[in-house]
PDB file of C-alpha atoms (C1' of nucleotides) and ligand atoms in Angstrom:
ATOM      1  CA  MET A   1     138.439 119.225  95.373  1.00  0.00           C
ATOM      2  CA  PRO A   2     140.187 117.940  98.403  1.00  0.00           C
ATOM      3  CA  ARG A   3     143.099 120.248  97.689  1.00  0.00           C
ATOM      4  CA  PRO A   4     142.431 123.855  98.717  1.00  0.00           C
ATOM      5  CA  LYS A   5     146.025 124.873  98.027  1.00  0.00           C
ATOM      6  CA  GLY A   6     147.005 124.525  94.699  1.00  0.00           C
ATOM      7  CA  GLY A   7     148.817 125.208  92.487  1.00  0.00           C
ATOM      8  CA  MET A   8     150.606 126.828  89.784  1.00  0.00           C
ATOM      9  CA  GLY A   9     151.083 123.847  87.565  1.00  0.00           C
ATOM     10  CA  LEU A  10     151.746 121.272  90.158  1.00  0.00           C
ATOM     11  CA  ALA A  11     152.414 117.701  89.186  1.00  0.00           C
ATOM     12  CA  PRO A  12     149.057 115.943  88.938  1.00  0.00           C
ATOM     13  CA  GLU A  13     150.288 112.923  90.807  1.00  0.00           C
ATOM     14  CA  ASN A  14     148.051 110.245  92.205  1.00  0.00           C
ATOM     15  CA  VAL A  15     147.215 112.245  95.283  1.00  0.00           C
ATOM     16  CA  TYR A  16     144.289 110.431  96.789  1.00  0.00           C
ATOM     17  CA  GLU A  17     142.792 111.208 100.174  1.00  0.00           C
ATOM     18  CA  PHE A  18     145.510 110.097 102.492  1.00  0.00           C
ATOM     19  CA  PRO A  19     144.125 108.878 105.801  1.00  0.00           C
ATOM     20  CA  ALA A  20     146.940 110.776 107.464  1.00  0.00           C
ATOM     21  CA  ASP A  21     149.246 108.206 108.936  1.00  0.00           C
ATOM     22  CA  MET A  22     149.361 108.081 112.699  1.00  0.00           C
ATOM     23  CA  GLU A  23     152.997 108.999 112.571  1.00  0.00           C
ATOM     24  CA  GLU A  24     152.345 112.125 110.570  1.00  0.00           C
ATOM     25  CA  ALA A  25     149.403 113.159 112.692  1.00  0.00           C
ATOM     26  CA  GLN A  26     151.279 112.665 115.925  1.00  0.00           C
ATOM     27  CA  SER A  27     154.330 114.436 114.637  1.00  0.00           C
ATOM     28  CA  LEU A  28     152.235 117.398 113.565  1.00  0.00           C
ATOM     29  CA  GLN A  29     150.455 117.611 116.899  1.00  0.00           C
ATOM     30  CA  LEU A  30     153.718 117.352 118.751  1.00  0.00           C
ATOM     31  CA  GLN A  31     155.507 120.001 116.782  1.00  0.00           C
ATOM     32  CA  ARG A  32     152.640 122.377 117.498  1.00  0.00           C
ATOM     33  CA  LYS A  33     154.001 122.765 121.023  1.00  0.00           C
ATOM     34  CA  CYS A  34     157.497 123.996 120.318  1.00  0.00           C
ATOM     35  CA  ILE A  35     157.630 127.314 118.551  1.00  0.00           C
ATOM     36  CA  GLU A  36     160.680 129.440 119.039  1.00  0.00           C
ATOM     37  CA  THR A  37     163.599 127.218 119.825  1.00  0.00           C
ATOM     38  CA  THR A  38     166.780 128.712 121.113  1.00  0.00           C
ATOM     39  CA  SER A  39     169.532 128.741 118.562  1.00  0.00           C
ATOM     40  CA  PRO A  40     172.816 129.615 120.226  1.00  0.00           C
ATOM     41  CA  LEU A  41     174.976 128.787 117.279  1.00  0.00           C
ATOM     42  CA  SER A  42     172.590 130.356 114.845  1.00  0.00           C
ATOM     43  CA  LYS A  43     172.658 133.604 116.748  1.00  0.00           C
ATOM     44  CA  TYR A  44     176.413 133.625 116.756  1.00  0.00           C
ATOM     45  CA  ILE A  45     176.673 132.957 113.051  1.00  0.00           C
ATOM     46  CA  GLU A  46     174.067 135.586 112.360  1.00  0.00           C
ATOM     47  CA  ALA A  47     176.194 138.182 114.088  1.00  0.00           C
ATOM     48  CA  GLU A  48     179.190 137.058 112.107  1.00  0.00           C
ATOM     49  CA  HIS A  49     177.335 137.453 108.855  1.00  0.00           C
ATOM     50  CA  GLN A  50     176.255 140.927 109.839  1.00  0.00           C
ATOM     51  CA  GLU A  51     179.800 141.868 110.721  1.00  0.00           C
ATOM     52  CA  ALA A  52     180.856 140.642 107.309  1.00  0.00           C
ATOM     53  CA  GLY A  53     179.068 143.696 105.932  1.00  0.00           C
ATOM     54  CA  LEU A  54     175.440 142.723 105.505  1.00  0.00           C
ATOM     55  CA  PHE A  55     173.784 145.735 107.072  1.00  0.00           C
ATOM     56  CA  SER A  56     170.664 147.402 105.805  1.00  0.00           C
ATOM     57  CA  LEU A  57     171.520 149.305 102.672  1.00  0.00           C
ATOM     58  CA  SER A  58     168.392 149.584 100.552  1.00  0.00           C
ATOM     59  CA  PRO A  59     164.610 149.205 100.632  1.00  0.00           C
ATOM     60  CA  LEU A  60     165.309 145.749  99.312  1.00  0.00           C
ATOM     61  CA  ASP A  61     166.325 144.892 102.818  1.00  0.00           C
ATOM     62  CA  ALA A  62     162.652 144.985 103.756  1.00  0.00           C
ATOM     63  CA  SER A  63     161.790 141.939 101.675  1.00  0.00           C
ATOM     64  CA  LEU A  64     165.095 140.402 102.531  1.00  0.00           C
ATOM     65  CA  GLU A  65     164.310 140.674 106.217  1.00  0.00           C
ATOM     66  CA  ALA A  66     160.995 138.922 105.751  1.00  0.00           C
ATOM     67  CA  THR A  67     162.653 136.214 103.716  1.00  0.00           C
ATOM     68  CA  LEU A  68     165.303 135.724 106.322  1.00  0.00           C
ATOM     69  CA  ASP A  69     162.729 135.539 109.074  1.00  0.00           C
ATOM     70  CA  LEU A  70     161.053 132.584 107.449  1.00  0.00           C
ATOM     71  CA  GLN A  71     164.155 131.096 105.940  1.00  0.00           C
ATOM     72  CA  LYS A  72     165.819 131.066 109.332  1.00  0.00           C
ATOM     73  CA  LYS A  73     163.948 128.163 110.814  1.00  0.00           C
ATOM     74  CA  ARG A  74     164.532 124.789 109.304  1.00  0.00           C
ATOM     75  CA  ARG A  75     161.387 123.499 107.668  1.00  0.00           C
ATOM     76  CA  LYS A  76     160.080 120.011 108.079  1.00  0.00           C
ATOM     77  CA  LYS A  77     158.481 117.583 105.689  1.00  0.00           C
ATOM     78  CA  CYS A  78     154.809 118.356 105.079  1.00  0.00           C
ATOM     79  CA  GLY A  79     153.978 114.692 105.435  1.00  0.00           C
ATOM     80  CA  ALA A  80     151.192 114.912 102.906  1.00  0.00           C
ATOM     81  CA  CYS A  81     152.911 114.734  99.544  1.00  0.00           C
ATOM     82  CA  THR A  82     153.620 111.477  97.784  1.00  0.00           C
ATOM     83  CA  PRO A  83     157.379 111.554  98.478  1.00  0.00           C
ATOM     84  CA  CYS A  84     156.690 112.208 102.153  1.00  0.00           C
ATOM     85  CA  LEU A  85     154.456 109.160 102.282  1.00  0.00           C
ATOM     86  CA  ARG A  86     157.213 106.959 100.972  1.00  0.00           C
ATOM     87  CA  LYS A  87     158.349 104.441 103.534  1.00  0.00           C
ATOM     88  CA  GLU A  88     161.809 103.291 102.446  1.00  0.00           C
ATOM     89  CA  ASN A  89     164.664 104.787 100.483  1.00  0.00           C
ATOM     90  CA  CYS A  90     165.066 103.678  96.897  1.00  0.00           C
ATOM     91  CA  GLY A  91     168.709 102.929  97.515  1.00  0.00           C
ATOM     92  CA  THR A  92     169.634 103.711  93.941  1.00  0.00           C
ATOM     93  CA  CYS A  93     169.416 107.498  93.636  1.00  0.00           C
ATOM     94  CA  ALA A  94     172.425 109.751  94.073  1.00  0.00           C
ATOM     95  CA  ASN A  95     171.218 110.900  97.471  1.00  0.00           C
ATOM     96  CA  CYS A  96     170.880 107.328  98.653  1.00  0.00           C
ATOM     97  CA  LEU A  97     174.317 106.416  97.331  1.00  0.00           C
ATOM     98  CA  ASN A  98     175.970 109.552  98.685  1.00  0.00           C
ATOM     99  CA  ARG A  99     173.966 109.690 101.879  1.00  0.00           C
ATOM    100  CA  LYS A 100     177.176 109.170 103.837  1.00  0.00           C
ATOM    101  CA  THR A 101     178.635 112.414 102.541  1.00  0.00           C
ATOM    102  CA  GLY A 102     175.661 114.198 101.053  1.00  0.00           C
ATOM    103  CA  LYS A 103     173.433 113.797 104.079  1.00  0.00           C
ATOM    104  CA  GLN A 104     170.305 114.213 102.019  1.00  0.00           C
ATOM    105  CA  ILE A 105     167.039 112.330 101.997  1.00  0.00           C
ATOM    106  CA  CYS A 106     166.301 109.941  99.145  1.00  0.00           C
ATOM    107  CA  LYS A 107     165.245 111.853  96.066  1.00  0.00           C
ATOM    108  CA  LEU A 108     162.095 109.746  95.911  1.00  0.00           C
ATOM    109  CA  ARG A 109     161.288 110.784  99.466  1.00  0.00           C
ATOM    110  CA  LYS A 110     162.161 114.481  99.265  1.00  0.00           C
ATOM    111  CA  CYS A 111     159.124 116.489 100.263  1.00  0.00           C
ATOM    112  CA  GLU A 112     157.669 118.557  97.453  1.00  0.00           C
ATOM    113  CA  GLN A 113     157.300 121.549  99.731  1.00  0.00           C
ATOM    114  CA  LEU A 114     160.960 121.499 100.642  1.00  0.00           C
ATOM    115  CA  LYS A 115     161.965 120.951  97.033  1.00  0.00           C
ATOM    116  CA  LYS A 116     160.398 124.184  95.815  1.00  0.00           C
ATOM    117  CA  SER A 117     161.741 126.818  98.173  1.00  0.00           C
ATOM    118  CA  ALA A 118     161.269 128.483 101.508  1.00  0.00           C
ATOM    119  CA  PHE A 119     158.820 130.876  99.872  1.00  0.00           C
ATOM    120  CA  HIS A 120     156.969 131.418  96.636  1.00  0.00           C
ATOM    121  CA  GLY A 121     159.820 132.921  94.750  1.00  0.00           C
ATOM    122  CA  ASN A 122     161.566 135.709  96.593  1.00  0.00           C
ATOM    123  CA  VAL A 123     164.796 137.590  95.919  1.00  0.00           C
ATOM    124  CA  HIS A 124     167.542 135.478  94.522  1.00  0.00           C
ATOM    125  CA  ARG A 125     169.281 134.513  97.690  1.00  0.00           C
ATOM    126  CA  THR A 126     171.414 132.299  95.484  1.00  0.00           C
ATOM    127  CA  SER A 127     173.847 135.173  95.149  1.00  0.00           C
ATOM    128  CA  SER A 128     174.263 135.627  98.873  1.00  0.00           C
ATOM    129  CA  ARG A 129     177.905 134.709  98.633  1.00  0.00           C
ATOM    130  CA  GLU A 130     178.515 136.691  95.460  1.00  0.00           C
ATOM    131  CA  ALA A 131     176.654 139.654  96.831  1.00  0.00           C
ATOM    132  CA  GLN A 132     179.104 139.907  99.684  1.00  0.00           C
ATOM    133  CA  LYS A 133     182.052 139.679  97.331  1.00  0.00           C
ATOM    134  CA  GLN A 134     180.638 142.358  95.050  1.00  0.00           C
ATOM    135  CA  PHE A 135     179.731 144.547  97.961  1.00  0.00           C
ATOM    136  CA  PHE A 136     183.377 144.819  98.914  1.00  0.00           C
ATOM    137  CA  PHE A 137     184.647 145.151  95.392  1.00  0.00           C
ATOM    138  CA  CYS A 138     182.134 147.786  94.371  1.00  0.00           C
ATOM    139  CA  LEU A 139     182.957 150.201  97.153  1.00  0.00           C
ATOM    140  CA  PRO A 140     185.982 152.115  95.784  1.00  0.00           C
ATOM    141  CA  GLU A 141     183.854 153.835  93.163  1.00  0.00           C
ATOM    142  CA  SER A 142     181.894 155.792  95.740  1.00  0.00           C
ATOM    143  CA  VAL A 143     184.594 156.135  98.340  1.00  0.00           C
ATOM    144  CA  CYS A 144     187.544 157.132  96.203  1.00  0.00           C
TER     145      CYS A 144
ATOM    146  C1'  DC B   1     174.464 110.855 122.432  1.00  0.00           C
ATOM    147  C1'  DG B   2     173.487 109.139 117.772  1.00  0.00           C
ATOM    148  C1'  DT B   3     171.188 109.551 113.600  1.00  0.00           C
ATOM    149  C1'  DA B   4     168.458 111.783 109.765  1.00  0.00           C
ATOM    150  C1'  DA B   5     167.929 115.637 107.121  1.00  0.00           C
ATOM    151  C1'  DC B   6     167.696 120.714 105.976  1.00  0.00           C
ATOM    152  C1'  DG B   7     170.222 124.718 104.300  1.00  0.00           C
ATOM    153  C1'  DT B   8     174.143 126.527 102.204  1.00  0.00           C
ATOM    154  C1'  DA B   9     178.735 126.621 100.344  1.00  0.00           C
ATOM    155  C1'  DC B  10     181.638 124.866  96.889  1.00  0.00           C
ATOM    156  C1'  DC B  11     182.815 122.448  92.648  1.00  0.00           C
ATOM    157  C1'  DC B  12     182.156 121.975  87.697  1.00  0.00           C
TER     158       DC B  12
ATOM    159  C1'  DG C   1     172.505 125.791  87.112  1.00  0.00           C
ATOM    160  C1'  DG C   2     173.101 121.060  88.836  1.00  0.00           C
ATOM    161  C1'  DG C   3     175.347 118.004  91.819  1.00  0.00           C
ATOM    162  C1'  DT C   4     177.919 117.099  95.851  1.00  0.00           C
ATOM    163  C1'  DA C   5     180.026 118.046 100.495  1.00  0.00           C
ATOM    164  C1'  DC C   6     179.762 120.012 104.954  1.00  0.00           C
ATOM    165  C1'  DG C   7     177.932 122.210 108.928  1.00  0.00           C
ATOM    166  C1'  DT C   8     174.118 122.506 111.622  1.00  0.00           C
ATOM    167  C1'  DT C   9     169.695 121.529 113.472  1.00  0.00           C
ATOM    168  C1'  DA C  10     165.805 118.497 115.199  1.00  0.00           C
ATOM    169  C1'  DC C  11     164.390 114.362 117.302  1.00  0.00           C
ATOM    170  C1'  DG C  12     164.590 109.558 119.477  1.00  0.00           C
TER     171       DG C  12
HETATM  172 ZN1  LIG D 201     166.948 107.070  96.854  1.00  0.00          ZN
HETATM  173 ZN1  LIG D 202     155.947 116.578 101.765  1.00  0.00          ZN
END
DNA sequence: CGTAACGTACCC
DNA sequence: GGGTACGTTACG
């Protein structure tokens, strides 16, 4: 079993022992150096979001904090999955056709790790926008 | 500086 | 929920 990590029902694709392309290897070794990169804009936006009314309010914030910590940094392609090993774009998928506006990698090249999620299933951050809306609309009950 | 791509918001 | 658009980030 060349695959220590595995998986909850992962696609049994033809994942042979990849000799780790030089590009991938070098990229991995290089990225090892840089760790915490300064994010001026990120910091600014973070403050804005907090001002919007996203302060700690419940024990849920604990998990949320952890999620945010990892979700903050932009992840990179693992470079080991089949899509990552793809060399050229298909040129026929929606992402390829809308790359001008969509700015997304070819669907056939999208890394499996990035496809899934930042983590193994955390709080539904999908309602981040709705949560804020509800937060403001659900206040009167307690205040008034 | 230019490009590729990730993350998220927005549309249905 | 899925697809698309945009802003932003990472790298050559
Ligand atoms: Zn494609
Ligand atoms: Zn990958």
